[in-house]
Coordinates of N, CA and C in Angstrom, one line a residue:
Chain A
X24 N -13.0 -6.8 -15.0 CA -13.1 -7.0 -13.6 C -11.9 -5.7 -13.2
X25 N -12.6 -5.3 -12.2 CA -11.7 -4.3 -11.2 C -11.0 -5.0 -10.2
X26 N -9.9 -4.1 -9.9 CA -9.3 -5.0 -8.8 C -10.1 -5.3 -7.5
X27 N -10.2 -6.0 -6.9 CA -10.7 -6.4 -5.9 C -12.6 -5.9 -6.0
X28 N -12.7 -7.6 -6.8 CA -14.0 -7.8 -6.7 C -14.5 -8.6 -5.7
X29 N -15.7 -8.6 -5.6 CA -15.7 -10.0 -4.5 C -17.8 -10.4 -5.6
X30 N -17.6 -12.0 -5.1 CA -18.7 -12.5 -5.4 C -19.1 -13.7 -4.6
X31 N -20.4 -14.0 -4.2 CA -21.5 -13.6 -4.9 C -21.5 -11.9 -4.5
X32 N -22.5 -11.1 -5.1 CA -22.8 -10.0 -4.6 C -23.4 -9.7 -3.2
X33 N -24.4 -10.9 -3.4 CA -25.4 -10.8 -2.0 C -25.7 -12.6 -1.6
X34 N -25.3 -12.8 -0.6 CA -25.7 -13.7 -0.1 C -26.5 -13.9 1.2
X35 N -27.6 -14.8 0.7 CA -28.8 -15.2 2.0 C -28.4 -16.6 2.7
X36 N -28.1 -16.8 3.7 CA -28.2 -18.3 4.3 C -29.1 -18.3 5.8
X37 N -29.1 -19.6 5.6 CA -29.7 -19.5 7.4 C -28.6 -19.1 8.4
X38 N -29.1 -19.2 9.7 CA -28.1 -19.2 10.6 C -28.1 -20.5 11.1
X39 N -26.7 -20.6 11.4 CA -26.0 -21.9 11.5 C -25.0 -22.5 10.2
X40 N -25.6 -21.9 9.4 CA -24.9 -22.6 8.0 C -23.4 -21.6 7.9
X41 N -22.7 -22.3 6.7 CA -21.3 -21.6 6.7 C -21.6 -20.7 5.4
X42 N -20.6 -19.2 5.5 CA -21.0 -18.8 4.2 C -19.5 -18.2 4.0
X43 N -19.4 -18.3 2.5 CA -18.3 -18.4 1.8 C -18.5 -17.2 0.8
X44 N -17.3 -16.0 1.1 CA -17.3 -15.2 -0.1 C -16.1 -15.0 -0.6
X45 N -16.1 -14.7 -2.0 CA -14.9 -14.6 -2.7 C -14.0 -13.1 -3.2
X46 N -12.9 -13.2 -3.6 CA -12.8 -11.5 -3.8 C -11.5 -12.0 -5.0
X47 N -11.7 -11.4 -5.9 CA -11.0 -11.6 -7.1 C -10.0 -10.6 -7.0
X48 N -8.7 -10.5 -7.7 CA -7.7 -9.0 -8.1 C -6.8 -9.1 -8.7
X49 N -6.3 -8.2 -9.7 CA -5.6 -8.1 -10.9 C -4.1 -8.0 -10.7
X50 N -3.6 -7.2 -9.5 CA -2.2 -7.1 -9.9 C -1.8 -7.8 -8.7
X51 N -0.4 -8.0 -8.8 CA 0.3 -8.6 -7.1 C -0.1 -7.6 -6.5
X52 N 0.5 -8.3 -5.4 CA -0.3 -7.7 -4.0 C 0.6 -7.8 -2.9
X53 N 0.7 -7.2 -1.9 CA 1.6 -7.2 -0.8 C 0.6 -8.2 0.5
X54 N -0.2 -7.7 0.5 CA -1.2 -8.5 1.5 C -2.8 -8.0 0.7
X55 N -3.7 -9.0 1.9 CA -5.3 -8.5 1.3 C -5.6 -8.9 2.6
X56 N -6.3 -7.8 2.9 CA -7.5 -7.6 4.2 C -8.9 -7.7 4.0
X57 N -9.5 -8.4 4.8 CA -11.2 -8.3 5.0 C -11.9 -7.4 5.6
X58 N -12.8 -6.6 5.4 CA -13.3 -5.7 6.3 C -15.0 -6.3 6.9
X59 N -15.2 -6.2 7.5 CA -17.1 -6.1 7.3 C -17.7 -4.5 7.8
X60 N -18.6 -4.3 6.9 CA -19.2 -3.1 7.4 C -20.7 -3.0 7.3
X61 N -21.4 -3.0 9.0 CA -22.7 -2.9 8.8 C -23.2 -1.5 8.4
X62 N -24.5 -1.9 8.1 CA -24.9 -1.2 7.0 C -25.1 0.6 7.5
X63 N -24.2 1.1 6.8 CA -24.3 2.7 7.1 C -23.4 2.9 7.8
X64 N -22.6 2.0 8.5 CA -21.6 1.9 9.5 C -20.0 2.4 9.1
X65 N -19.2 1.7 10.2 CA -17.9 2.4 9.8 C -17.2 0.5 9.4
X66 N -15.4 0.5 9.0 CA -15.3 -0.6 8.4 C -14.4 -1.3 9.6
X67 N -15.2 -2.5 10.1 CA -13.9 -3.3 10.7 C -13.3 -4.3 10.2
X68 N -11.8 -4.0 10.5 CA -11.0 -5.0 10.1 C -11.2 -6.5 11.0
X69 N -11.4 -7.4 9.9 CA -11.5 -8.5 10.4 C -10.1 -9.8 10.1
X70 N -9.3 -9.8 9.3 CA -8.3 -10.4 9.2 C -7.1 -9.6 7.9
X71 N -5.8 -10.2 8.2 CA -5.1 -9.6 6.9 C -4.4 -10.8 6.7
X72 N -4.2 -11.1 5.4 CA -3.3 -12.4 4.8 C -2.1 -11.9 4.2
X73 N -1.0 -12.2 4.1 CA 0.0 -11.9 3.2 C 0.4 -12.6 2.1
X74 N 0.8 -11.8 1.2 CA 0.8 -12.8 -0.3 C 1.8 -14.1 0.0
X75 N 2.6 -14.1 1.1 CA 3.4 -15.9 1.2 C 2.7 -16.7 2.3
X76 N 1.3 -16.2 2.2 CA 0.6 -17.0 3.4 C -0.7 -17.3 2.9
X77 N -1.0 -18.9 2.9 CA -2.2 -19.5 1.7 C -3.7 -19.9 3.0
X78 N -3.1 -19.4 4.2 CA -4.7 -19.9 4.8 C -4.4 -19.0 6.1
X79 N -5.3 -18.0 6.9 CA -5.1 -18.1 8.1 C -6.8 -18.3 8.7
X80 N -6.6 -18.2 10.0 CA -7.7 -18.9 10.9 C -8.0 -17.1 11.7
X81 N -9.1 -17.0 12.3 CA -9.6 -16.3 13.2 C -10.6 -16.1 13.9
X82 N -10.8 -17.2 15.2 CA -12.3 -17.6 15.4 C -13.0 -18.0 14.5
X83 N -14.2 -17.8 14.0 CA -15.4 -18.6 13.2 C -14.3 -18.2 11.8
X84 N -13.6 -17.5 11.5 CA -13.4 -16.7 9.9 C -11.8 -17.7 9.7
X85 N -11.7 -17.8 8.3 CA -11.1 -18.9 7.8 C -10.7 -18.0 6.4
X86 N -9.4 -17.6 5.9 CA -9.4 -16.5 5.1 C -8.1 -18.0 4.1
X87 N -8.6 -17.8 3.1 CA -7.4 -18.7 1.9 C -7.0 -17.1 0.7
X88 N -5.9 -17.8 0.2 CA -5.3 -16.8 -0.4 C -5.0 -17.7 -1.5
X89 N -4.8 -17.5 -3.1 CA -4.1 -18.1 -3.9 C -3.6 -17.1 -4.9
X90 N -2.5 -17.1 -4.8 CA -2.0 -16.1 -5.5 C -1.6 -15.9 -6.6
X91 N -1.6 -17.2 -7.4 CA -1.6 -18.2 -8.9 C -3.1 -17.4 -9.4
X92 N -4.2 -17.9 -8.5 CA -5.3 -17.3 -9.3 C -5.5 -15.9 -9.0
X93 N -5.2 -15.2 -8.1 CA -5.1 -14.1 -7.6 C -6.6 -13.8 -7.0
X94 N -7.0 -14.7 -5.8 CA -8.3 -15.1 -5.3 C -7.9 -15.1 -4.4
X95 N -9.2 -14.5 -2.9 CA -9.2 -15.3 -1.9 C -10.7 -15.2 -1.2
X96 N -10.4 -16.0 -0.6 CA -12.1 -16.7 -0.2 C -12.2 -16.6 1.6
X97 N -13.2 -15.9 1.9 CA -13.6 -16.1 3.7 C -14.7 -16.7 3.9
X98 N -14.4 -17.6 4.5 CA -15.4 -18.5 4.7 C -16.0 -17.9 6.4
X99 N -17.0 -18.2 6.8 CA -17.5 -17.4 8.1 C -18.2 -19.0 8.6
X100 N -18.1 -19.6 9.8 CA -18.7 -20.8 9.9 C -19.7 -20.9 11.1
X101 N -20.6 -21.6 11.1 CA -21.7 -21.4 12.6 C -22.4 -19.8 12.2
X102 N -22.5 -19.5 11.2 CA -22.9 -18.1 10.8 C -24.2 -17.4 12.1
X103 N -24.4 -16.6 12.5 CA -25.2 -15.9 13.6 C -25.5 -15.2 12.9
X104 N -26.5 -14.5 13.3 CA -27.9 -13.1 12.7 C -27.0 -12.0 13.0
X105 N -25.8 -11.5 14.0 CA -24.9 -10.6 14.1 C -24.2 -10.8 13.4
X106 N -23.7 -11.6 12.2 CA -23.1 -11.9 11.2 C -23.4 -10.8 9.7
X107 N -24.8 -10.5 9.7 CA -25.2 -9.8 8.2 C -24.5 -8.4 9.0
X108 N -24.0 -8.2 7.3 CA -23.3 -6.9 7.0 C -22.6 -7.2 5.5
X109 N -22.1 -6.0 5.1 CA -21.5 -6.1 3.7 C -20.0 -6.7 4.1
X110 N -19.4 -7.4 3.3 CA -18.4 -7.8 3.3 C -17.3 -7.5 2.6
X111 N -16.1 -6.8 2.6 CA -15.2 -6.0 1.9 C -13.5 -6.5 1.5
X112 N -13.0 -6.9 0.8 CA -11.8 -7.2 1.0 C -11.2 -6.0 0.2
X113 N -9.9 -6.0 0.6 CA -9.0 -4.6 -0.1 C -7.9 -5.5 -0.4
X114 N -7.4 -4.7 -1.2 CA -5.6 -5.6 -1.5 C -4.3 -3.9 -1.5
X115 N -3.4 -4.5 -1.0 CA -2.2 -3.6 -0.2 C -1.2 -4.2 -1.8
X116 N -1.0 -3.1 -2.8 CA -0.1 -3.7 -3.9 C 1.4 -3.2 -3.0
X117 N 2.1 -3.5 -3.7 CA 3.9 -3.2 -3.4 C 3.9 -1.7 -3.9
X118 N 5.0 -1.1 -3.0 CA 5.4 0.1 -3.2 C 4.4 1.0 -2.9
X119 N 3.2 0.9 -2.6 CA 2.5 1.7 -2.2 C 1.5 1.8 -0.9
X120 N 1.1 2.4 -0.6 CA -0.1 2.6 0.9 C -1.4 2.4 0.6
X121 N -2.0 2.8 0.0 CA -3.2 2.9 -0.1 C -4.1 1.3 -0.4
X122 N -5.1 1.0 0.5 CA -6.1 0.4 -0.1 C -6.8 0.0 -0.9
X123 N -6.9 -0.7 -1.9 CA -7.9 -0.7 -2.8 C -8.9 -1.9 -2.7
X124 N -10.1 -1.3 -2.6 CA -11.6 -2.1 -2.2 C -12.4 -2.6 -3.4
X125 N -12.8 -3.9 -3.1 CA -13.9 -4.3 -3.9 C -15.2 -3.8 -3.7
X126 N -16.2 -4.7 -4.3 CA -17.4 -4.2 -4.0 C -18.2 -4.4 -3.5
X127 N -17.7 -5.6 -2.7 CA -18.5 -6.2 -1.1 C -19.2 -7.4 -1.5
X128 N -19.6 -7.9 -0.9 CA -20.5 -9.4 -0.7 C -22.1 -8.6 0.3
X129 N -22.8 -8.4 0.3 CA -23.9 -8.1 1.3 C -24.6 -9.7 1.8
X130 N -24.2 -9.7 3.0 CA -24.4 -11.1 3.5 C -25.4 -10.8 4.4
X131 N -26.9 -11.5 4.2 CA -28.1 -11.5 5.1 C -28.5 -12.8 6.0
X132 N -28.0 -13.0 7.1 CA -27.6 -14.5 7.9 C -29.8 -14.2 8.6
X133 N -30.5 -15.5 7.9 CA -31.6 -15.5 8.5 C -31.6 -16.0 9.2
X134 N -32.7 -15.7 10.3 CA -32.5 -16.3 11.8 C -33.2 -17.6 12.0
Chain B
X10 N -10.1 -1.1 24.1 CA -9.1 -1.6 22.8 C -8.8 0.2 22.2
X11 N -7.8 0.3 21.8 CA -7.6 1.9 21.5 C -8.2 1.9 19.7
X12 N -9.3 2.9 19.6 CA -9.9 3.1 18.0 C -9.7 4.4 17.8
X13 N -10.0 4.6 16.2 CA -10.1 5.6 15.4 C -11.3 6.5 15.7
X14 N -11.2 7.3 16.3 CA -12.4 8.4 16.2 C -12.9 9.5 15.4
X15 N -14.0 10.2 15.1 CA -13.9 11.1 14.0 C -14.9 12.0 14.1
X16 N -15.3 12.9 14.3 CA -16.2 14.1 14.6 C -16.2 15.0 13.3
X17 N -17.4 15.4 12.9 CA -18.8 14.9 13.8 C -19.0 14.0 12.7
X18 N -20.2 12.6 13.2 CA -20.7 11.7 12.8 C -21.7 12.4 11.6
X19 N -21.9 13.6 11.4 CA -22.8 13.6 10.3 C -22.6 15.3 10.2
X20 N -22.4 15.5 8.6 CA -22.3 16.9 8.6 C -23.2 17.4 7.4
X21 N -24.4 17.9 7.4 CA -25.0 18.8 6.3 C -24.4 20.1 6.0
X22 N -24.0 20.6 4.7 CA -23.2 21.9 4.3 C -24.2 22.3 3.2
X23 N -24.0 23.3 2.7 CA -24.5 24.6 1.7 C -23.0 23.9 0.5
X24 N -23.5 23.8 -0.8 CA -22.6 24.3 -1.8 C -21.4 25.1 -1.9
X25 N -20.4 24.9 -2.0 CA -19.2 26.1 -1.7 C -19.1 26.1 -0.8
X26 N -19.5 25.8 0.6 CA -19.3 25.9 1.5 C -17.8 25.3 2.0
X27 N -16.6 25.8 2.9 CA -15.8 24.9 3.4 C -16.5 24.0 4.4
X28 N -15.9 22.8 4.5 CA -15.9 22.0 5.6 C -14.7 21.6 5.8
X29 N -14.5 20.9 7.7 CA -13.5 20.1 8.3 C -13.8 19.2 8.6
X30 N -13.6 17.9 8.3 CA -13.9 16.6 9.2 C -12.4 16.0 9.8
X31 N -12.6 16.2 11.2 CA -11.8 15.8 12.3 C -11.9 13.9 12.3
X32 N -10.1 14.0 12.9 CA -10.0 12.5 13.5 C -9.0 12.5 14.3
X33 N -9.0 11.6 15.3 CA -8.2 11.0 16.4 C -7.7 10.1 15.8
X34 N -6.4 9.3 15.0 CA -6.1 8.4 15.2 C -5.3 7.8 16.5
X35 N -5.6 6.2 16.0 CA -4.7 5.4 17.2 C -3.1 5.8 17.9
X36 N -2.9 6.0 19.0 CA -2.2 7.2 19.4 C -0.8 6.9 19.1
X37 N -0.4 5.7 18.9 CA 1.3 5.0 18.4 C 1.0 4.9 16.9
X38 N 0.3 5.2 16.5 CA 0.3 5.1 15.1 C 0.9 6.0 14.5
X39 N 1.9 5.9 12.8 CA 2.3 7.2 12.2 C 1.9 7.1 11.0
X40 N 1.0 6.4 10.8 CA 0.3 6.4 9.3 C -0.9 6.7 9.3
X41 N -1.7 7.5 8.3 CA -2.9 8.2 8.6 C -3.2 8.3 6.9
X42 N -4.9 8.2 7.0 CA -5.1 7.5 5.7 C -6.1 8.8 6.0
X43 N -7.2 9.2 4.9 CA -8.5 9.6 4.4 C -8.9 8.4 3.2
X44 N -10.0 8.1 3.4 CA -10.9 6.8 2.4 C -12.2 7.8 2.6
X45 N -13.3 7.6 1.4 CA -14.6 8.0 0.9 C -15.2 6.7 0.5
X46 N -16.7 7.0 0.2 CA -17.6 5.9 0.2 C -18.8 6.5 0.0
X47 N -18.9 7.0 -1.3 CA -20.4 7.4 -2.1 C -21.3 6.3 -2.2
X48 N -22.5 6.7 -1.6 CA -23.5 5.9 -1.3 C -24.1 4.8 -2.3
X49 N -23.7 3.3 -1.8 CA -23.9 2.3 -2.8 C -22.5 2.1 -3.5
X50 N -21.6 3.0 -3.0 CA -20.4 2.8 -4.0 C -19.2 1.8 -3.1
X51 N -18.2 1.7 -3.7 CA -17.1 1.4 -3.5 C -16.1 2.3 -2.8
X52 N -15.4 1.5 -1.6 CA -14.8 2.6 -0.6 C -13.4 2.9 -1.4
X53 N -13.3 4.5 -1.6 CA -12.2 5.1 -2.4 C -10.8 5.9 -1.8
X54 N -9.6 5.4 -2.1 CA -8.5 6.0 -1.1 C -8.5 7.6 -1.9
X55 N -8.4 8.3 -1.0 CA -8.2 9.5 -0.9 C -6.6 10.1 -1.0
X56 N -5.8 9.9 0.4 CA -4.8 10.6 0.7 C -4.4 9.5 1.9
X57 N -2.7 9.5 1.8 CA -2.0 9.2 3.2 C -1.1 10.0 3.3
X58 N -0.8 9.8 4.7 CA -0.4 11.0 5.5 C 1.2 10.3 6.3
X59 N 2.1 10.5 6.1 CA 3.2 10.1 7.1 C 4.2 11.0 7.4
X60 N 4.7 11.6 8.5 CA 5.8 12.4 9.0 C 5.6 13.6 8.9
X61 N 4.6 14.4 8.7 CA 3.6 15.4 8.6 C 3.6 15.7 7.0
X62 N 3.9 14.9 6.1 CA 3.3 15.1 4.5 C 2.5 14.0 3.9
X63 N 2.0 14.3 2.9 CA 1.3 13.7 2.0 C 2.4 12.7 1.7
X64 N 2.1 11.4 1.7 CA 2.7 10.5 1.1 C 2.3 9.7 0.0
X65 N 0.7 9.9 -0.2 CA 0.4 9.1 -1.7 C -1.3 10.0 -1.5
X66 N -1.4 10.1 -2.9 CA -2.9 10.9 -3.1 C -3.6 10.1 -4.4
X67 N -4.7 10.1 -4.8 CA -5.2 9.6 -5.6 C -5.7 10.8 -6.4
X68 N -6.3 10.5 -7.4 CA -7.0 11.6 -8.8 C -7.9 12.4 -8.0
X69 N -8.8 11.6 -7.0 CA -9.7 12.2 -6.9 C -9.3 13.9 -5.8
X70 N -8.5 13.7 -5.1 CA -7.6 14.3 -3.8 C -7.1 15.4 -4.7
X71 N -7.7 16.5 -5.3 CA -7.9 17.5 -5.9 C -7.2 19.1 -5.4
X72 N -7.0 20.2 -6.0 CA -6.7 21.4 -5.2 C -7.7 21.6 -4.2
X73 N -9.1 21.3 -4.2 CA -10.0 21.3 -3.2 C -10.0 20.7 -1.9
X74 N -8.8 19.9 -1.9 CA -8.9 18.7 -0.7 C -7.3 19.5 0.1
X75 N -7.1 19.4 1.3 CA -6.2 19.2 2.0 C -6.1 18.4 3.1
X76 N -4.7 17.9 4.5 CA -5.1 17.4 5.2 C -3.8 18.3 6.1
X77 N -4.1 18.0 7.2 CA -3.4 18.4 8.3 C -3.3 17.9 9.5
X78 N -2.0 18.1 10.3 CA -2.1 17.6 11.7 C -1.9 18.2 12.5
X79 N -3.0 19.3 12.9 CA -2.4 20.5 13.7 C -1.8 20.3 14.9
X80 N -2.2 18.9 15.6 CA -1.3 18.8 16.7 C -0.9 17.5 16.9
X81 N -0.5 17.4 18.0 CA -0.2 15.9 18.4 C -1.2 14.3 18.1
X82 N -2.5 15.3 18.2 CA -3.5 13.9 18.2 C -4.6 14.0 17.4
X83 N -5.0 15.2 16.6 CA -6.0 15.4 15.5 C -5.1 15.1 14.0
X84 N -6.3 14.5 13.1 CA -5.8 14.7 11.6 C -6.9 15.0 10.8
X85 N -6.8 16.1 10.2 CA -8.0 16.7 9.6 C -8.1 16.6 8.0
X86 N -8.8 17.0 7.7 CA -9.6 16.5 5.9 C -10.4 17.8 5.6
X87 N -9.6 18.8 4.9 CA -10.6 20.1 4.1 C -10.8 20.2 3.3
X88 N -12.3 20.4 2.8 CA -12.6 20.3 1.3 C -13.1 21.5 1.3
X89 N -12.4 23.0 0.6 CA -12.2 23.9 0.6 C -13.9 24.7 0.2
X90 N -14.0 24.2 -0.9 CA -15.5 24.2 -1.6 C -16.6 23.0 -2.1
X91 N -17.3 22.9 -0.9 CA -17.5 21.6 -1.9 C -18.6 21.6 -2.8
X92 N -18.7 20.7 -3.6 CA -19.7 20.1 -4.3 C -20.6 19.4 -3.8
X93 N -21.8 19.0 -4.7 CA -23.0 18.1 -4.9 C -22.4 16.7 -4.7
X94 N -21.3 16.4 -5.9 CA -20.8 15.2 -5.7 C -19.7 14.6 -4.4
X95 N -19.5 15.8 -3.7 CA -18.6 15.6 -2.5 C -19.5 14.8 -1.3
X96 N -20.6 14.7 -1.1 CA -21.2 14.1 -0.5 C -21.3 12.4 -1.0
X97 N -20.8 12.2 0.7 CA -20.3 10.6 0.4 C -20.0 10.6 2.2
X98 N -19.8 9.3 2.9 CA -19.2 8.5 3.8 C -17.5 9.3 3.6
X99 N -17.0 9.4 4.4 CA -15.6 9.9 4.7 C -15.0 9.3 5.8
X100 N -14.2 8.5 5.7 CA -13.8 7.7 6.9 C -11.9 7.9 6.9
X101 N -11.8 7.7 8.4 CA -10.0 8.1 8.7 C -9.5 6.5 9.0
X102 N -8.3 6.7 8.7 CA -7.9 5.3 9.2 C -6.4 5.7 9.8
X103 N -5.8 4.7 10.4 CA -4.5 4.6 11.0 C -3.9 3.7 10.6
X104 N -2.5 3.3 10.4 CA -2.1 2.0 11.0 C -0.3 2.5 11.7
X105 N -0.3 1.2 12.0 CA 1.4 1.5 13.4 C 2.2 1.7 12.2
X106 N 2.5 0.9 11.5 CA 4.0 1.4 10.6 C 3.6 1.7 9.2
X107 N 4.6 0.6 8.3 CA 3.9 1.4 7.0 C 2.7 0.8 6.2
X108 N 2.3 1.6 5.2 CA 1.2 1.4 4.9 C 0.5 -0.5 4.3
X109 N 1.6 -1.2 5.0 CA 1.6 -2.4 4.2 C 0.8 -3.3 5.6
X110 N 0.7 -2.4 6.6 CA -0.1 -3.0 7.2 C -1.4 -3.0 7.9
X111 N -2.2 -3.8 8.8 CA -3.2 -3.5 8.9 C -3.5 -2.0 8.9
X112 N -4.9 -1.4 8.6 CA -5.2 -0.3 8.9 C -6.5 -0.2 9.6
X113 N -6.8 0.8 10.4 CA -7.7 0.7 11.7 C -8.7 1.7 11.1
X114 N -10.1 1.3 10.8 CA -10.6 2.4 10.1 C -11.6 2.6 11.3
X115 N -12.2 4.8 11.1 CA -12.9 5.4 12.1 C -14.4 5.1 11.6
X116 N -15.4 5.2 12.7 CA -16.7 5.0 12.5 C -17.3 5.9 11.1
X117 N -16.2 7.0 10.7 CA -17.0 7.7 9.6 C -17.9 8.9 9.6
X118 N -17.6 9.4 8.5 CA -18.4 11.0 8.9 C -19.6 11.5 7.3
X119 N -20.8 11.2 7.9 CA -21.5 11.4 6.9 C -21.3 13.0 6.3
X120 N -20.9 12.9 5.0 CA -21.2 14.4 4.8 C -22.5 14.7 3.6
X121 N -23.4 15.6 3.6 CA -24.2 16.0 2.7 C -23.7 17.1 2.1
X122 N -24.2 17.3 0.8 CA -23.7 19.4 0.5 C -25.0 19.2 -0.5
X123 N -25.7 20.4 0.3 CA -27.2 20.5 -0.5 C -26.5 21.8 -2.0

């Protein structure tokens, strides 16, 4: 798999349920960032977790990072219709500045 | 809340024409980037810019592309001779310090090359 691959590719859940998305990567990272993209629109930054952190929270979002498994998860609790979007993880490696994006998870919240 | 802005939101051009995409990064940010997203594909890094020079670029960023910070606020991406495969959404981003920090993205310019 390529650097930054999310699974599942698509997820549909009922409003109020929790949504979990996973991201795997291949190389050592400095940090991992999660972004949201509404259809055809810009990328909205959600949360950044550094390689020496294991868990971070922001409102209804919880992100975990397991550097030994080279994976991260994004949990959205008590989902809302407005959470419908594509979610991308992006990794920043040591020594360079670019973000490498994953393929994304398309999340649909069913009212 | 400060945000990155981009103009135009949409641009249609003929193959072989030059286009300039414009961005206004967040005012106190020092690092600037361009990314692109071909429809249905991943967001891809093009170039990063710091202290008035390119600090990193990808293989995509060939001689047809150039970036410039013409004044204290604007950051531009120029494509000299557009190709059909340049059709994509182009995102500008900026970050406060090094590229290891949060990158804030603009809303994008959708470029269509005919």
